[in-house]
Amino acid sequence: MRGRKLTVFALYRYTFTGFVLSQRYAAPALLFCAAVVVGTSSDSGPLIGAYSLCAMFMFLCAIWLTATLVNNEDPVRRGVTIVSAGGARRPLAATAAVAVSCCALLTVFGVGYPAMTGKHVVTAAGVAVGAGAQLTTAAVGVAVGLVCSRPVIARQGYAVATAVTAALAAVLVPWLTPVRPTVQLLLSDRSPEDVATPLLALALTATLLLTASIVATNTITTRRD
Amino acid sequence: MVLQLQGISKRYERDRPVLRDVDLEVAPEERLAIVGGNGSGKSTLLRIIVGLSRPSTGTVRSPKGAIGYVPERFPCHDRMSAASYLRHLGRIRGLGSRAARRRADELLERLALVGGSGTPLRQLSKGNAQKVALAQAMMVPPRLLVLDEPASGLAESVHGVLADLMREAASGGAVLFTEHHDAFVRKNATRICRITNGSLEPATSLPETRHPRKIFRVGVVPKPREASHELDWANMRGVVRTRPSDDGVEIHVLDEHQEDILLAALKNGWSITTVTSET
């Protein structure tokens, strides 16, 4: 018998393969790519300013992508997976890891396209800040997507309404989540080197938020049944 | 004990309790059948045992991580193949990739999955989906195998394989199952409990089937081998199970279909070696 880490990796492979074969990632991924293309093509000005739009759309698409990923597995089949894994925690952790991985793949496009097509001065620090900002908002999006998924909110209408409300609140209310501060930081006309430290703090906050979301989702789903 | 339940009750919100103060112990090598009417709480009890549902009161001691669970309905809407799904589940249960592949192929062959192991799950019929559900639970021999109406949806010809798998699981642990087919319960359970009004009690008797079915063992050999036509004995009407014998096949067939099998054998160049009553 292998260890717990290998079971989580096996769960990750299973979840990722099922999601890829379902092709349900296509709509959120296309929305993100289209938004990046339309919003950053032939853009000029500071590179990290162009990444602010990518970070904003990454947040929205991460919510959609995560909810779609969790809802992809039928509840009965999820039950079989949970029994096979010996509990609900590891399948949920693997699902969150798959969602973050999908967002990381989108980040490659979200970082590369503006750098290649816009009229910017491209520096390694600028690209790193862009990637960090998008992963930060992605983590918050995954956190919101998890608590708006079917195991937590069974009725799809309520789940969509909650997700939209949470997204609007995260974007509009200052300091509710790291999304708005991250976007504002990228638009602040500061150099990439200057924004790196506050961005790191925001990334850590986003990671904590994601961890709290995983714990809350696990607690709610296991107590509700 | 493989499983211990103490004072298990379950109530969904303000509804009347589904289960009331259920105590149960399952010993190694036991095959316990839980019977009861529709909506009596059998599936709820199984979900509590496997850890998918929390009891309102009471405690469950089960071998978590070593439970095989076959749900009543196994939904298959995805493009993943049956073999691929089983390999993933095998790895989740701790098998290496090669061992998972070998075990998946072995189980699907035993269960005679129609269409082969590469068939996408969404193309499987209900019965074949149930075979995959059964196979995933047996990828690693579980300490406790929990099956929710495993025989429903499965052709009678597969009931023999199902019974064999249940016996195998019980030899290294215990089996707990619900079923509506009295004959299946009678044949495969070592103990029977009944749920009535949410309480679990030992069943003193099952309602008698009107006509207990008689099964015959028919031994056939191809003669001469080159002149005999290949026949899919396992999927013939009335065949309960088949086993390869020294130079032919041993067919377990229901009484009313015995003559059809004999006729099919003779017409296709097979010789009949034995016909004996099993029951």
Coordinates of N, CA, C and O in Angstrom, one line a residue, chain A residues 67-200:
Chain A
A67 N -16.5 25.7 -10.0 CA -17.8 25.1 -9.7 C -18.1 24.1 -10.8 O -18.7 23.0 -10.4
T68 N -17.7 24.3 -12.0 CA -17.9 23.3 -13.1 C -17.2 22.0 -12.8 O -17.7 20.9 -13.0
L69 N -15.9 22.2 -12.3 CA -15.1 21.0 -12.0 C -15.7 20.1 -10.9 O -15.8 18.9 -11.0
V70 N -16.2 20.8 -9.8 CA -16.8 20.1 -8.7 C -18.1 19.4 -9.1 O -18.3 18.3 -8.8
N71 N -18.9 20.1 -9.9 CA -20.2 19.6 -10.3 C -20.1 18.5 -11.4 O -21.0 17.9 -11.7
N72 N -18.9 18.4 -12.0 CA -18.7 17.4 -13.1 C -18.9 16.0 -12.6 O -19.4 15.2 -13.4
E73 N -18.5 15.7 -11.4 CA -18.7 14.3 -10.9 C -20.1 14.1 -10.3 O -20.5 14.9 -9.4
D74 N -20.7 13.1 -10.7 CA -22.1 12.8 -10.2 C -22.0 12.5 -8.7 O -21.0 12.0 -8.2
P75 N -23.0 13.0 -7.9 CA -22.9 12.8 -6.5 C -22.7 11.3 -6.0 O -22.0 11.1 -5.1
V76 N -23.3 10.4 -6.8 CA -23.2 9.0 -6.4 C -21.7 8.5 -6.6 O -21.1 7.9 -5.8
R77 N -21.2 8.9 -7.8 CA -19.8 8.6 -8.1 C -18.9 9.2 -7.2 O -17.8 8.7 -6.8
R78 N -19.2 10.5 -6.7 CA -18.3 11.2 -5.8 C -18.3 10.3 -4.5 O -17.3 10.2 -3.8
G79 N -19.5 9.8 -4.1 CA -19.5 8.9 -2.9 C -18.6 7.7 -3.0 O -17.9 7.4 -2.1
V80 N -18.6 7.1 -4.2 CA -17.7 6.0 -4.4 C -16.3 6.4 -4.3 O -15.4 5.7 -3.7
T81 N -15.9 7.5 -4.9 CA -14.6 8.0 -4.8 C -14.2 8.3 -3.3 O -13.1 8.0 -2.9
I82 N -15.1 8.9 -2.6 CA -14.8 9.2 -1.2 C -14.6 8.0 -0.3 O -13.6 7.9 0.4
V83 N -15.4 7.0 -0.6 CA -15.2 5.7 0.1 C -13.9 5.1 -0.2 O -13.2 4.6 0.6
S84 N -13.6 5.1 -1.5 CA -12.3 4.5 -2.0 C -11.1 5.2 -1.4 O -10.1 4.6 -1.1
A85 N -11.2 6.6 -1.2 CA -10.1 7.4 -0.7 C -10.1 7.3 0.9 O -9.1 7.9 1.4
G86 N -11.1 6.7 1.5 CA -11.1 6.7 2.9 C -11.6 7.9 3.6 O -11.3 8.1 4.8
G87 N -12.2 8.8 2.9 CA -12.7 10.1 3.5 C -12.9 11.2 2.4 O -12.4 11.0 1.3
A88 N -13.5 12.3 2.8 CA -13.9 13.3 1.8 C -12.7 14.3 1.6 O -12.7 15.1 0.7
R89 N -11.8 14.4 2.6 CA -10.9 15.5 2.6 C -9.9 15.4 1.4 O -9.7 16.4 0.7
R90 N -9.4 14.2 1.2 CA -8.4 14.1 0.1 C -9.0 14.3 -1.3 O -8.4 15.0 -2.1
P91 N -10.2 13.8 -1.6 CA -10.8 14.1 -2.9 C -11.0 15.6 -3.1 O -10.8 16.1 -4.1
L92 N -11.4 16.3 -2.0 CA -11.6 17.7 -2.1 C -10.3 18.5 -2.3 O -10.3 19.4 -3.1
A93 N -9.3 18.1 -1.6 CA -8.0 18.7 -1.8 C -7.5 18.5 -3.2 O -6.9 19.4 -3.8
A94 N -7.7 17.3 -3.7 CA -7.3 17.0 -5.1 C -8.1 17.8 -6.1 O -7.5 18.4 -7.1
T95 N -9.4 18.0 -5.8 CA -10.2 18.9 -6.7 C -9.7 20.3 -6.7 O -9.6 20.9 -7.8
A96 N -9.4 20.8 -5.5 CA -8.9 22.2 -5.4 C -7.5 22.3 -6.2 O -7.3 23.3 -6.9
A97 N -6.7 21.3 -6.1 CA -5.4 21.3 -6.8 C -5.6 21.3 -8.3 O -4.9 22.0 -9.0
V98 N -6.6 20.5 -8.8 CA -6.8 20.5 -10.2 C -7.3 21.9 -10.7 O -6.9 22.4 -11.7
A99 N -8.2 22.5 -9.9 CA -8.7 23.8 -10.2 C -7.6 24.8 -10.3 O -7.5 25.6 -11.3
V100 N -6.7 24.8 -9.3 CA -5.5 25.7 -9.3 C -4.6 25.4 -10.5 O -4.1 26.3 -11.2
S101 N -4.4 24.1 -10.9 CA -3.6 23.8 -12.0 C -4.2 24.3 -13.3 O -3.5 24.8 -14.2
C102 N -5.5 24.2 -13.5 CA -6.2 24.7 -14.7 C -6.0 26.2 -14.8 O -5.7 26.7 -15.8
C103 N -6.1 26.9 -13.6 CA -5.9 28.3 -13.6 C -4.4 28.7 -13.9 O -4.2 29.7 -14.6
A104 N -3.5 27.8 -13.5 CA -2.1 28.1 -13.8 C -1.8 28.0 -15.3 O -1.1 28.7 -15.8
L105 N -2.5 27.0 -15.9 CA -2.4 26.9 -17.4 C -2.9 28.1 -18.1 O -2.3 28.6 -19.0
L106 N -4.1 28.6 -17.6 CA -4.6 29.9 -18.2 C -3.7 31.1 -17.9 O -3.6 32.0 -18.7
T107 N -3.0 31.0 -16.8 CA -2.1 32.1 -16.4 C -1.0 32.2 -17.5 O -0.5 33.3 -17.8
V108 N -0.5 31.1 -18.0 CA 0.5 31.1 -19.0 C 0.0 31.9 -20.2 O 0.8 32.8 -20.7
F109 N -1.2 31.7 -20.6 CA -1.8 32.6 -21.7 C -1.9 34.0 -21.2 O -1.6 35.0 -22.0
G110 N -2.5 34.2 -20.0 CA -2.7 35.5 -19.5 C -1.5 36.3 -19.3 O -1.5 37.6 -19.3
V111 N -0.3 35.7 -19.1 CA 0.9 36.4 -19.0 C 1.6 36.6 -20.3 O 2.1 37.7 -20.6
G112 N 1.6 35.5 -21.2 CA 2.3 35.5 -22.4 C 1.7 36.4 -23.5 O 2.4 37.2 -24.2
Y113 N 0.3 36.4 -23.6 CA -0.3 37.1 -24.7 C -0.1 38.6 -24.6 O 0.4 39.2 -25.6
P114 N -0.4 39.3 -23.5 CA -0.2 40.7 -23.4 C 1.3 41.1 -23.6 O 1.6 42.1 -24.3
A115 N 2.2 40.3 -23.2 CA 3.7 40.6 -23.3 C 4.1 40.5 -24.8 O 4.9 41.3 -25.2
M116 N 3.4 39.6 -25.5 CA 3.9 39.4 -26.9 C 3.2 40.3 -27.9 O 3.7 40.7 -28.9
T117 N 1.9 40.7 -27.6 CA 1.2 41.5 -28.6 C 1.1 42.9 -28.3 O 0.8 43.8 -29.1
G118 N 1.3 43.3 -27.0 CA 1.2 44.7 -26.6 C 2.5 45.5 -26.9 O 3.5 44.9 -27.2
K119 N 2.4 46.8 -26.7 CA 3.6 47.6 -26.9 C 4.1 48.0 -25.6 O 3.9 49.1 -25.1
H120 N 4.7 47.0 -24.9 CA 5.2 47.2 -23.5 C 6.7 47.0 -23.5 O 7.3 46.3 -24.3
V121 N 7.3 47.5 -22.4 CA 8.7 47.1 -22.1 C 8.5 45.9 -21.2 O 8.0 45.9 -20.1
V122 N 9.0 44.7 -21.8 CA 8.8 43.4 -21.1 C 10.0 43.1 -20.2 O 11.1 43.1 -20.8
T123 N 9.8 43.0 -18.9 CA 10.9 42.6 -18.0 C 10.5 41.3 -17.3 O 9.3 41.0 -17.2
A124 N 11.5 40.6 -16.8 CA 11.2 39.4 -16.0 C 10.4 39.7 -14.8 O 9.5 39.0 -14.4
A125 N 10.7 40.8 -14.2 CA 10.0 41.2 -12.9 C 8.6 41.5 -13.3 O 7.7 41.1 -12.5
G126 N 8.3 42.2 -14.4 CA 6.9 42.5 -14.8 C 6.1 41.2 -15.1 O 5.0 41.1 -14.6
V127 N 6.8 40.3 -15.8 CA 6.1 39.0 -16.1 C 5.8 38.2 -14.8 O 4.7 37.7 -14.6
A128 N 6.8 38.2 -13.9 CA 6.6 37.5 -12.6 C 5.5 38.1 -11.8 O 4.6 37.4 -11.2
V129 N 5.4 39.5 -11.8 CA 4.3 40.1 -11.0 C 3.0 39.8 -11.7 O 2.0 39.5 -11.0
G130 N 2.9 39.8 -13.0 CA 1.7 39.5 -13.7 C 1.2 38.1 -13.4 O 0.0 37.8 -13.1
A131 N 2.2 37.1 -13.4 CA 1.8 35.7 -13.0 C 1.4 35.6 -11.6 O 0.3 35.0 -11.3
G132 N 2.1 36.3 -10.7 CA 1.7 36.2 -9.3 C 0.4 36.8 -9.0 O -0.4 36.3 -8.2
A133 N 0.1 37.9 -9.7 CA -1.2 38.6 -9.5 C -2.4 37.7 -10.0 O -3.4 37.6 -9.3
Q134 N -2.2 37.1 -11.1 CA -3.2 36.2 -11.7 C -3.4 35.0 -10.8 O -4.6 34.5 -10.6
L135 N -2.3 34.4 -10.3 CA -2.5 33.2 -9.5 C -3.2 33.6 -8.1 O -3.9 32.8 -7.6
T136 N -2.9 34.9 -7.7 CA -3.5 35.3 -6.4 C -5.1 35.4 -6.6 O -5.8 34.9 -5.8
T137 N -5.5 36.1 -7.7 CA -6.9 36.2 -7.9 C -7.6 34.8 -8.3 O -8.7 34.6 -7.9
A138 N -6.7 34.0 -8.9 CA -7.2 32.6 -9.2 C -7.5 31.8 -7.9 O -8.6 31.2 -7.8
A139 N -6.6 32.0 -6.9 CA -6.8 31.3 -5.6 C -8.1 31.8 -5.0 O -8.9 30.9 -4.4
V140 N -8.4 33.1 -5.0 CA -9.6 33.6 -4.5 C -10.8 33.0 -5.2 O -11.9 32.6 -4.7
G141 N -10.7 33.0 -6.6 CA -11.8 32.5 -7.4 C -12.1 31.0 -7.1 O -13.2 30.6 -7.0
V142 N -11.0 30.2 -6.9 CA -11.2 28.8 -6.6 C -11.9 28.7 -5.2 O -12.8 27.8 -5.1
A143 N -11.5 29.5 -4.3 CA -12.1 29.5 -3.0 C -13.6 29.8 -3.1 O -14.5 29.1 -2.5
V144 N -14.0 30.8 -3.9 CA -15.4 31.1 -4.0 C -16.1 30.0 -4.8 O -17.3 29.6 -4.4
G145 N -15.5 29.5 -5.8 CA -16.1 28.4 -6.6 C -16.4 27.2 -5.8 O -17.4 26.5 -6.0
L146 N -15.5 26.8 -4.9 CA -15.7 25.6 -4.0 C -17.0 25.8 -3.2 O -17.8 24.9 -3.1
V147 N -17.2 27.0 -2.6 CA -18.3 27.1 -1.7 C -19.6 27.4 -2.5 O -20.7 27.4 -1.9
C148 N -19.5 27.6 -3.8 CA -20.7 27.8 -4.6 C -21.0 26.5 -5.4 O -21.8 26.6 -6.4
S149 N -20.3 25.4 -5.1 CA -20.5 24.2 -5.9 C -21.7 23.4 -5.3 O -22.2 23.6 -4.2
R150 N -22.1 22.4 -6.1 CA -23.3 21.6 -5.8 C -23.3 20.9 -4.4 O -24.3 20.8 -3.7
P151 N -22.1 20.3 -4.0 CA -22.1 19.7 -2.7 C -22.4 20.6 -1.5 O -22.9 20.2 -0.5
V152 N -22.1 21.9 -1.7 CA -22.4 22.9 -0.7 C -23.8 23.5 -0.9 O -24.6 23.6 0.1
I153 N -24.1 24.0 -2.1 CA -25.4 24.6 -2.4 C -26.0 23.7 -3.5 O -25.7 23.8 -4.6
A154 N -27.0 22.9 -3.0 CA -27.5 21.9 -3.9 C -28.3 22.5 -5.1 O -28.3 22.0 -6.2
R155 N -29.0 23.6 -4.8 CA -29.8 24.2 -5.9 C -29.0 25.1 -6.8 O -28.4 26.0 -6.3
Q156 N -29.0 24.8 -8.1 CA -28.1 25.5 -9.0 C -28.4 27.0 -9.1 O -27.5 27.8 -9.2
G157 N -29.7 27.3 -9.0 CA -30.1 28.7 -9.1 C -29.5 29.5 -7.9 O -28.9 30.6 -8.1
Y158 N -29.6 29.0 -6.7 CA -29.1 29.6 -5.5 C -27.5 29.7 -5.7 O -26.9 30.7 -5.2
A159 N -26.9 28.6 -6.2 CA -25.5 28.6 -6.3 C -25.0 29.7 -7.3 O -24.0 30.4 -7.0
V160 N -25.7 29.9 -8.4 CA -25.3 30.9 -9.4 C -25.5 32.3 -8.7 O -24.6 33.2 -8.8
A161 N -26.6 32.5 -8.1 CA -26.9 33.8 -7.4 C -25.8 34.1 -6.4 O -25.3 35.2 -6.3
T162 N -25.4 33.1 -5.6 CA -24.4 33.3 -4.6 C -23.1 33.6 -5.2 O -22.3 34.5 -4.7
A163 N -22.7 32.9 -6.3 CA -21.5 33.1 -7.0 C -21.4 34.5 -7.5 O -20.4 35.2 -7.4
V164 N -22.5 35.0 -8.2 CA -22.5 36.3 -8.7 C -22.4 37.4 -7.6 O -21.6 38.3 -7.7
T165 N -23.1 37.2 -6.6 CA -23.0 38.1 -5.4 C -21.6 38.2 -4.8 O -21.1 39.3 -4.6
A166 N -21.1 37.0 -4.6 CA -19.7 36.9 -4.1 C -18.7 37.6 -5.0 O -17.8 38.3 -4.5
A167 N -18.8 37.4 -6.3 CA -17.9 38.0 -7.3 C -18.0 39.5 -7.3 O -17.0 40.2 -7.2
L168 N -19.2 40.0 -7.3 CA -19.4 41.4 -7.2 C -18.9 42.0 -5.9 O -18.2 43.1 -6.0
A169 N -19.2 41.4 -4.8 CA -18.7 41.9 -3.5 C -17.1 41.9 -3.5 O -16.5 42.9 -3.0
A170 N -16.5 40.8 -4.0 CA -15.1 40.7 -4.0 C -14.4 41.8 -4.9 O -13.4 42.3 -4.6
V171 N -15.1 42.2 -6.0 CA -14.6 43.2 -6.9 C -14.8 44.6 -6.4 O -14.0 45.5 -6.5
L172 N -16.0 44.8 -5.8 CA -16.5 46.2 -5.5 C -16.1 46.6 -4.1 O -15.8 47.8 -3.8
V173 N -16.1 45.7 -3.1 CA -15.9 46.1 -1.7 C -14.4 46.0 -1.4 O -13.7 45.0 -1.6
P174 N -13.8 47.2 -1.1 CA -12.3 47.2 -0.8 C -11.9 46.3 0.4 O -12.6 46.3 1.4
W175 N -10.9 45.6 0.2 CA -10.3 44.7 1.3 C -11.2 43.6 1.8 O -10.9 43.0 2.8
L176 N -12.3 43.3 1.1 CA -13.0 42.1 1.4 C -12.3 40.9 1.1 O -12.2 39.9 1.8
T177 N -11.7 40.9 -0.1 CA -10.8 39.8 -0.6 C -9.6 40.4 -1.2 O -9.6 41.7 -1.5
P178 N -8.5 39.7 -1.5 CA -7.3 40.3 -2.2 C -7.5 40.6 -3.6 O -6.6 41.1 -4.3
V179 N -8.7 40.4 -4.2 CA -8.9 40.7 -5.6 C -8.8 42.2 -6.0 O -8.0 42.6 -6.8
R180 N -9.6 43.0 -5.3 CA -9.6 44.4 -5.7 C -8.2 45.0 -5.3 O -7.6 45.8 -6.2
P181 N -7.6 44.7 -4.1 CA -6.3 45.3 -3.9 C -5.2 44.9 -4.9 O -4.4 45.7 -5.2
T182 N -5.3 43.6 -5.4 CA -4.4 43.2 -6.4 C -4.5 44.0 -7.7 O -3.5 44.5 -8.2
V183 N -5.7 44.2 -8.1 CA -6.0 44.9 -9.4 C -5.5 46.4 -9.2 O -4.8 47.0 -10.1
Q184 N -5.8 47.0 -8.0 CA -5.4 48.3 -7.8 C -3.9 48.5 -7.7 O -3.3 49.5 -8.2
L185 N -3.3 47.5 -7.2 CA -1.8 47.5 -7.1 C -1.2 47.5 -8.5 O -0.2 48.2 -8.7
L186 N -1.8 46.7 -9.4 CA -1.2 46.6 -10.8 C -1.5 47.9 -11.5 O -0.7 48.3 -12.4
L187 N -2.5 48.7 -11.1 CA -2.8 49.9 -11.8 C -2.2 51.1 -11.2 O -2.5 52.3 -11.6
S188 N -1.3 50.9 -10.2 CA -0.8 52.0 -9.3 C 0.4 52.7 -10.0 O 0.9 53.6 -9.3
D189 N 0.8 52.4 -11.2 CA 1.9 53.0 -11.8 C 3.2 52.8 -11.1 O 4.2 53.6 -11.3
R190 N 3.3 51.9 -10.2 CA 4.5 51.6 -9.5 C 5.3 50.6 -10.3 O 4.8 49.8 -11.1
S191 N 6.6 50.5 -10.1 CA 7.4 49.5 -10.8 C 7.2 48.1 -10.3 O 6.7 48.0 -9.1
P192 N 7.4 47.1 -11.1 CA 7.2 45.7 -10.7 C 7.9 45.4 -9.4 O 7.4 44.7 -8.5
E193 N 9.1 45.9 -9.2 CA 9.9 45.6 -8.0 C 9.2 46.2 -6.8 O 9.2 45.6 -5.7
D194 N 8.6 47.4 -6.9 CA 7.9 48.0 -5.8 C 6.6 47.3 -5.4 O 6.3 47.3 -4.2
V195 N 5.9 46.6 -6.3 CA 4.7 46.0 -6.0 C 4.9 44.5 -5.5 O 3.9 43.9 -5.0
A196 N 6.1 44.0 -5.7 CA 6.4 42.6 -5.4 C 6.0 42.3 -3.9 O 5.4 41.3 -3.7
T197 N 6.5 43.1 -3.0 CA 6.3 42.8 -1.5 C 4.8 42.8 -1.2 O 4.3 41.8 -0.6
P198 N 4.1 43.9 -1.5 CA 2.6 43.9 -1.1 C 1.9 42.8 -1.9 O 0.9 42.2 -1.3
L199 N 2.3 42.4 -3.1 CA 1.7 41.4 -3.8 C 1.9 40.0 -3.1 O 1.0 39.2 -3.1
L200 N 3.1 39.8 -2.6 CA 3.3 38.6 -1.9 C 2.4 38.4 -0.7 O 1.9 37.4 -0.4

